[in-house]
């Protein structure tokens, strides 16, 4: 009787494991991403290994995409050279990878305008919190990709990777 019970328990566990939702956390064992490049006008994010593109993504930007982010709430995506500096596995937008905006110069410019520079600029997915009907440039200054794409980016790009954001 105990052998039958053991077999049934094992079979149940195997079936339940097969029913689990797929993980949003992927593994990556390819070439190191040595730089991330965002070309704002082309709405293109490139993951590079020593100058060679590994992956290229179409992106959405801040709702006011022209020009460099200067102050909190302006809807612009920053321009310049930053680092990937953090990751959020519990992002409202599926997963997210943080960008080290603002730097000292960004803070100085915003102070000169009498406003805070803002922050919390991320590359992120869409998640369930995207404004209804949002397409194109809809973020507050972040870089938006699909949930599937942010899963790849999250796995491929490590903290400390340089990111260059061009107009």
C-alpha atoms as one frame of an Amber mdcrd trajectory, in Angstrom:
protein
   0.000   0.000   0.000   2.813   2.454   0.806   4.453   1.886  -2.598   1.209
   2.855  -4.367   0.873   5.908  -2.136   4.475   6.955  -2.877   3.933   6.553
  -6.608   0.722   8.612  -6.479   2.377  11.393  -4.472   5.354  11.488  -6.840
   3.054  11.525  -9.867   0.991  14.354  -8.341   4.118  16.424  -7.705   5.319
  15.914 -11.277   1.935  17.004 -12.651   1.776  20.067 -10.389   5.318  21.083
 -11.318   4.372  20.918 -15.007   1.424  23.241 -14.341   3.539  26.000 -12.777
   3.712  29.307 -14.607   6.961  29.834 -16.515   9.491  31.980 -14.689  10.160
  35.527 -15.864  13.783  35.042 -14.823  15.862  33.673 -17.670  19.453  32.580
 -17.802  21.977  33.814 -20.342  25.349  32.293 -21.165  26.243  34.146 -24.358
  28.802  36.903 -24.948  28.950  39.629 -22.304  26.965  42.779 -22.999  29.702
  45.428 -22.755  27.562  48.458 -23.668  23.930  49.394 -24.140  23.114  52.078
 -26.719  19.795  53.868 -27.116  19.163  55.797 -30.338  16.148  57.905 -29.374
  15.197  59.162 -32.825  15.283  55.620 -34.249  13.509  54.266 -31.111  16.162
  51.545 -31.009  17.931  49.902 -28.055  21.082  47.936 -28.856  22.907  45.460
 -26.624  26.534  45.354 -27.764  29.535  43.110 -27.176  32.699  45.093 -27.962
  30.810  47.138 -30.558  29.010  44.196 -32.181  25.216  44.136 -31.765  23.932
  41.075 -29.920  20.286  42.162 -29.801  18.315  45.157 -31.086  14.901  46.206
 -29.763  12.284  48.724 -30.835  11.331  50.882 -27.841   8.893  53.441 -26.545
  10.211  56.500 -24.706   8.933  59.294 -22.506   5.722  60.952 -23.695   7.743
  64.091 -24.638  10.721  62.391 -26.284  12.464  65.350 -27.933  15.493  66.652
 -26.043  17.304  65.735 -22.850  15.488  65.232 -19.567  16.031  68.324 -17.427
  13.514  68.156 -14.589  11.214  65.722 -12.861   7.909  65.245 -14.676   8.979
  66.663 -18.049   8.255  63.341 -19.809  11.659  63.271 -21.486  14.110  60.384
 -21.676  17.637  61.442 -20.611  20.510  61.772 -23.069  24.130  61.131 -22.166
  26.322  58.462 -20.640  25.166  56.526 -17.603  25.436  53.064 -16.053  22.996
  50.253 -15.485  22.932  50.510 -11.705  20.125  48.378 -10.314  17.348  45.967
 -11.125  13.819  45.557  -9.876  12.456  42.008  -9.968   9.131  43.269  -8.562
   8.593  46.128 -11.003   5.068  47.345 -11.747   6.196  46.941 -15.364   7.075
  43.209 -15.223  10.855  43.597 -14.709  13.081  46.654 -14.858  16.737  47.608
 -15.122  17.757  50.965 -13.639  19.787  53.733 -15.263  22.031  55.960 -13.116
  20.234  59.196 -14.063  20.627  61.853 -12.687  24.372  62.450 -12.677  26.027
  65.503 -11.080  25.586  67.622 -14.225  21.888  66.708 -14.487  21.351  67.746
 -10.856  23.185  71.046 -11.431  21.052  71.901 -14.478  17.805  71.089 -12.662
  18.839  73.167  -9.623  19.531  76.067 -11.963  15.940  75.740 -13.134  14.718
  75.624  -9.543  13.359  72.088  -9.880  14.408  68.552  -8.930  16.091  66.484
 -11.653  13.874  63.482 -11.079  15.084  59.920 -11.210  13.847  56.345 -11.341
  14.658  56.017 -15.025  14.464  52.373 -16.089  14.368  50.056 -19.055  11.157
  48.135 -18.354   8.419  45.967 -19.769   4.742  46.725 -20.018   3.374  44.682
 -17.149  -0.245  45.119 -16.161   0.074  48.796 -15.231   0.465  50.330 -18.671
  -2.085  53.077 -19.298  -5.030  51.699 -21.274  -4.440  52.004 -25.004  -0.837
  53.194 -24.557   1.353  52.743 -27.611   4.514  54.444 -28.813   5.982  56.952
 -26.357   3.965  56.661 -23.145   6.403  56.545 -20.200   7.479  59.388 -17.882
  11.021  59.173 -19.306  11.778  55.471 -19.163  12.576  53.101 -22.021   9.757
  50.611 -22.648  10.021  47.212 -24.330   7.730  44.175 -24.297   7.616  41.891
 -21.272   9.357  39.153 -23.267  12.120  41.573 -24.286  12.728  42.860 -20.740
  13.154  39.257 -19.628  16.012  38.917 -22.159  17.531  42.283 -21.233  17.280
  41.543 -17.496  19.203  38.288 -18.034  21.794  39.696 -20.438  22.724  43.105
 -18.979  24.633  43.250 -15.704  24.817  46.089 -13.200  27.741  48.373 -14.048
  27.235  48.084 -17.825  27.613  51.484 -19.531  24.566  52.864 -21.357  24.848
  55.691 -23.897  21.646  57.502 -24.820  21.791  59.539 -28.028  19.193  62.013
 -29.423
